[in-house]
PDB file of C-alpha atoms in Angstrom:
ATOM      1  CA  UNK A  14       8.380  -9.727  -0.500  1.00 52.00           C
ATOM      2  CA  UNK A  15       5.212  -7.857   1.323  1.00 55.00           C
ATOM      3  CA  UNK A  16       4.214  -9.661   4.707  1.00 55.00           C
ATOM      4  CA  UNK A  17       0.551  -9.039   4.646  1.00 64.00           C
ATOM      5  CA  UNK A  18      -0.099  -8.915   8.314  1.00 76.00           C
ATOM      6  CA  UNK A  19       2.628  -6.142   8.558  1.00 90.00           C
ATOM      7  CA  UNK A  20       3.616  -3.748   6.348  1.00 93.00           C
ATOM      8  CA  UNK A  21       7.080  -1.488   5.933  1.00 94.00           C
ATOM      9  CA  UNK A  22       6.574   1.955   4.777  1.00 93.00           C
ATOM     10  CA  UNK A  23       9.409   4.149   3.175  1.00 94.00           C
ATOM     11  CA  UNK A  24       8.518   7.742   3.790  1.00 94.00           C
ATOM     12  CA  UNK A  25      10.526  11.089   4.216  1.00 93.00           C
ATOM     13  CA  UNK A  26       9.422  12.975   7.360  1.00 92.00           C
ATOM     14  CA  UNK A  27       7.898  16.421   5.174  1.00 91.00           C
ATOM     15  CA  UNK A  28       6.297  18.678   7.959  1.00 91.00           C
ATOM     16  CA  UNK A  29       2.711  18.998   6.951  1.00 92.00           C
ATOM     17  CA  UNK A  30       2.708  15.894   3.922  1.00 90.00           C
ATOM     18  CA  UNK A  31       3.643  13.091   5.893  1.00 91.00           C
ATOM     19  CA  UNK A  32       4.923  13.415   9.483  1.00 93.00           C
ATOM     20  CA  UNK A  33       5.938  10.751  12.155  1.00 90.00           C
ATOM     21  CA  UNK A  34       5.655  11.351  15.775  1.00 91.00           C
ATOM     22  CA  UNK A  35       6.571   9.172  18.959  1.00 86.00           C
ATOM     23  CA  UNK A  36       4.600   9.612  22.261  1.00 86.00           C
ATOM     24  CA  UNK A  37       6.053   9.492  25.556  1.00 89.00           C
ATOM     25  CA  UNK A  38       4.461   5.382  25.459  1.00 89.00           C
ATOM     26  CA  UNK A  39       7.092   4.851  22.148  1.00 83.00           C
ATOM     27  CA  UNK A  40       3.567   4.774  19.865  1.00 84.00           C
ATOM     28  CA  UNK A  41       4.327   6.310  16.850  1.00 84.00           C
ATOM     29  CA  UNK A  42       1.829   8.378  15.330  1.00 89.00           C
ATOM     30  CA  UNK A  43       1.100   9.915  11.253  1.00 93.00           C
ATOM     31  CA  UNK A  44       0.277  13.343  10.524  1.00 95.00           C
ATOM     32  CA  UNK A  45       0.622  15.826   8.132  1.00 93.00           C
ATOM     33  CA  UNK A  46      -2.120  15.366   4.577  1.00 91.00           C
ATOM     34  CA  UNK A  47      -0.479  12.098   3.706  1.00 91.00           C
ATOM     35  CA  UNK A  48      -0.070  10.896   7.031  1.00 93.00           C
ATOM     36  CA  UNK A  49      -3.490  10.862   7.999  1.00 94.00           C
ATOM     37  CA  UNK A  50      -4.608   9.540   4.858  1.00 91.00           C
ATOM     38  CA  UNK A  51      -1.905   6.141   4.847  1.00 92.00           C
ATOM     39  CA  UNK A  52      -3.107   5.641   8.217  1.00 93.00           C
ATOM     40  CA  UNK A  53      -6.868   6.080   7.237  1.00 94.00           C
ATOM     41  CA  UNK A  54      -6.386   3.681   4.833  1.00 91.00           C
ATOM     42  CA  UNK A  55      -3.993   1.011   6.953  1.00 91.00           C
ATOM     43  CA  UNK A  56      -6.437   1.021   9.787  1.00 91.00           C
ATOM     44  CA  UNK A  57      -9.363   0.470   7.518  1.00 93.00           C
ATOM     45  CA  UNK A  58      -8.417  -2.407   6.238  1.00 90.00           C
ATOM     46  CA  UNK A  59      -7.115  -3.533   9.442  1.00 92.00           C
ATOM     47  CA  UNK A  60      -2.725  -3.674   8.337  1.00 91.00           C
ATOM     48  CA  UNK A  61      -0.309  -3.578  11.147  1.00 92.00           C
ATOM     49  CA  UNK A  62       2.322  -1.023   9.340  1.00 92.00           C
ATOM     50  CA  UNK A  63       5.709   0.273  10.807  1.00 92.00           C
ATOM     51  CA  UNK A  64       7.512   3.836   8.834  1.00 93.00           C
ATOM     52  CA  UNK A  65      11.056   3.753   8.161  1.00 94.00           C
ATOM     53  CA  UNK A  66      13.094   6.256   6.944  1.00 94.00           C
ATOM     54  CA  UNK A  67      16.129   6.093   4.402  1.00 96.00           C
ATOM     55  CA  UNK A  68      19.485   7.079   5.530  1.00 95.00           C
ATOM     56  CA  UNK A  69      19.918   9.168   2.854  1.00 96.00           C
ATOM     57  CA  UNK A  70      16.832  11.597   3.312  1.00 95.00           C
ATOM     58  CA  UNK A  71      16.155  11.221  -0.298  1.00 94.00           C
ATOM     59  CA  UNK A  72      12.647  10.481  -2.414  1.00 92.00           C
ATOM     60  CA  UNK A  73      15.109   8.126  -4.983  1.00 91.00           C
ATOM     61  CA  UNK A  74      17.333   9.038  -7.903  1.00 92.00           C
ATOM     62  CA  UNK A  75      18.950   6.943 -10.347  1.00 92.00           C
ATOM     63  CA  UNK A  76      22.421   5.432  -9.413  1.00 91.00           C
ATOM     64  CA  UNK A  77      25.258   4.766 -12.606  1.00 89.00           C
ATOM     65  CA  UNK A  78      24.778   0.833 -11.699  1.00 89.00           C
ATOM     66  CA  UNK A  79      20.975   1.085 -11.748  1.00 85.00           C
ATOM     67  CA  UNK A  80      20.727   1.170  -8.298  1.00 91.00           C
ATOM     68  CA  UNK A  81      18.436   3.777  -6.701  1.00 92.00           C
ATOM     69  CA  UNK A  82      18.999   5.916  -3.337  1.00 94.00           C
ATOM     70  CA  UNK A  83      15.655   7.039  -0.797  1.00 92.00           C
ATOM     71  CA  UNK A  84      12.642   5.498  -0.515  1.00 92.00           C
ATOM     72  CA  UNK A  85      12.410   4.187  -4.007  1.00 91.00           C
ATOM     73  CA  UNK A  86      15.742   2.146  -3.207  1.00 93.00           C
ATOM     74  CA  UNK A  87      14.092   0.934  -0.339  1.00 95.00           C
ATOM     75  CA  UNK A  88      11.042  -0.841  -2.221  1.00 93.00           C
ATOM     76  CA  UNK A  89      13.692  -1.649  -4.602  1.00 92.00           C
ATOM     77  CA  UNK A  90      15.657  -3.596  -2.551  1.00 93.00           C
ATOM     78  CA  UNK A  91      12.934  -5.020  -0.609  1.00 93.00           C
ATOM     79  CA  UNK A  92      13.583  -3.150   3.012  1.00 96.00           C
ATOM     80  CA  UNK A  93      10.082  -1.234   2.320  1.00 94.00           C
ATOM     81  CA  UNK A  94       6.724  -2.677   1.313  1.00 94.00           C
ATOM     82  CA  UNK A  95       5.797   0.583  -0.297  1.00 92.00           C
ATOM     83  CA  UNK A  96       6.939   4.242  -0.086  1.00 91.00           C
ATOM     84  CA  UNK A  97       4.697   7.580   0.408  1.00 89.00           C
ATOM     85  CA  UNK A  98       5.153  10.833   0.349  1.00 81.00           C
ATOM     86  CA  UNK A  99       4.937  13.407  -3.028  1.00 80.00           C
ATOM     87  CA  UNK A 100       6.539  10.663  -4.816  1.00 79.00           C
ATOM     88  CA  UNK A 101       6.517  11.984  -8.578  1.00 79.00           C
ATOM     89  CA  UNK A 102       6.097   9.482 -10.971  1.00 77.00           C
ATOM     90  CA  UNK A 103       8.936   9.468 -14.071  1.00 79.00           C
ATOM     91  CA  UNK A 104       9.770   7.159 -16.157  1.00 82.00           C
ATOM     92  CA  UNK A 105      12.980   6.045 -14.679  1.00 84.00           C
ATOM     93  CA  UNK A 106      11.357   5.447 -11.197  1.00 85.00           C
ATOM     94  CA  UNK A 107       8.893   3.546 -13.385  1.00 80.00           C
ATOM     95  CA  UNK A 108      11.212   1.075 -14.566  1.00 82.00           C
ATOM     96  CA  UNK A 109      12.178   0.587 -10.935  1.00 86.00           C
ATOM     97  CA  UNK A 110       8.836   0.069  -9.181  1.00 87.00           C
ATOM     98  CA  UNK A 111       5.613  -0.043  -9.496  1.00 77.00           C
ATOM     99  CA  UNK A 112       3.549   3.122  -9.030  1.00 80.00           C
ATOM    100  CA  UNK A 113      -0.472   3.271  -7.749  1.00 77.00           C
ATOM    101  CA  UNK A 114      -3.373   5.133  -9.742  1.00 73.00           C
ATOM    102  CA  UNK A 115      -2.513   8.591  -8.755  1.00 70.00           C
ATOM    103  CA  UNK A 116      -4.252   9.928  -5.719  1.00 70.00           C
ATOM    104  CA  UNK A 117      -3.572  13.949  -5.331  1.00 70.00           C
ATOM    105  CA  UNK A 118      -2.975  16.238  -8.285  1.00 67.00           C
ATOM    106  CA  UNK A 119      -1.311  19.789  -8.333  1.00 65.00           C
ATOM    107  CA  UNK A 120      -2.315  22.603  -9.763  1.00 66.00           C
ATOM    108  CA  UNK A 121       0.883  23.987 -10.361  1.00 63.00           C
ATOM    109  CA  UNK A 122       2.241  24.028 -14.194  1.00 65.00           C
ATOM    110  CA  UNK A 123       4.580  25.850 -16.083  1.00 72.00           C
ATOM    111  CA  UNK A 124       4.380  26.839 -19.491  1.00 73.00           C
ATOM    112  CA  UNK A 125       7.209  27.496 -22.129  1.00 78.00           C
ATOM    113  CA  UNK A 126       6.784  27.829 -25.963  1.00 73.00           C
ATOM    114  CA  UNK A 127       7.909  24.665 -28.255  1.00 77.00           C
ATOM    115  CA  UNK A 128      11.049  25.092 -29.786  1.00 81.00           C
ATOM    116  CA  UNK A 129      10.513  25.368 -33.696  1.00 74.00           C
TER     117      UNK A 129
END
């Protein structure tokens, strides 16, 4: 359940998407193109937020009991508000959590012919 005047983000700690930094004080500090855009957003409308990281180092995959590892586990199981980070949206995550209007798009595709 999301405590409103404090919120728990999941996040991986990708150099240049979305870094986390202490200072010598014990403040920790975002950087890194999603980074600086959570906290942008966090600070403007004035949330208290704390990143965590999962044990596992993983963005979330699919467990046999329907269970699910990384950050998606962790808004799964309620130990994370929300998670950031290049999180593709699929449709197993899908059935798992809930996903925001995209934000960022990438340009890179491939393309393969249809099988006949």
């Amino acid at each position: 359940m999301m405590n409103f005047s404090k919120w728990i983000i999941a996040a991986l700690n990708l150099s240049k998407i979305f870094e986390v930094h202490i200072d010598e004080n014990g403040k920790t500090r975002t950087a890194g193109i999603e980074g600086y855009f959570a906290h942008d957003v966090f600070t403007g409308m004035n949330i208290e937020y704390e990143v965590v990281f999962p044990k596992d180092n993983e963005f979330g995959r699919e467990g046999n009991n329907g269970s699910w590892t990384g950050i998606v586990g962790m808004v799964q199981r309620g130990e994370a508000d929300l998670a950031i980070g290049t999180l593709g949206i699929n449709e197993n995550r899908f059935r798992a959590v809930d996903f925001s209007f995209p934000y960022a798009t990438d340009g890179m595709n491939f393309a393969v012919l249809k099988p006949s």
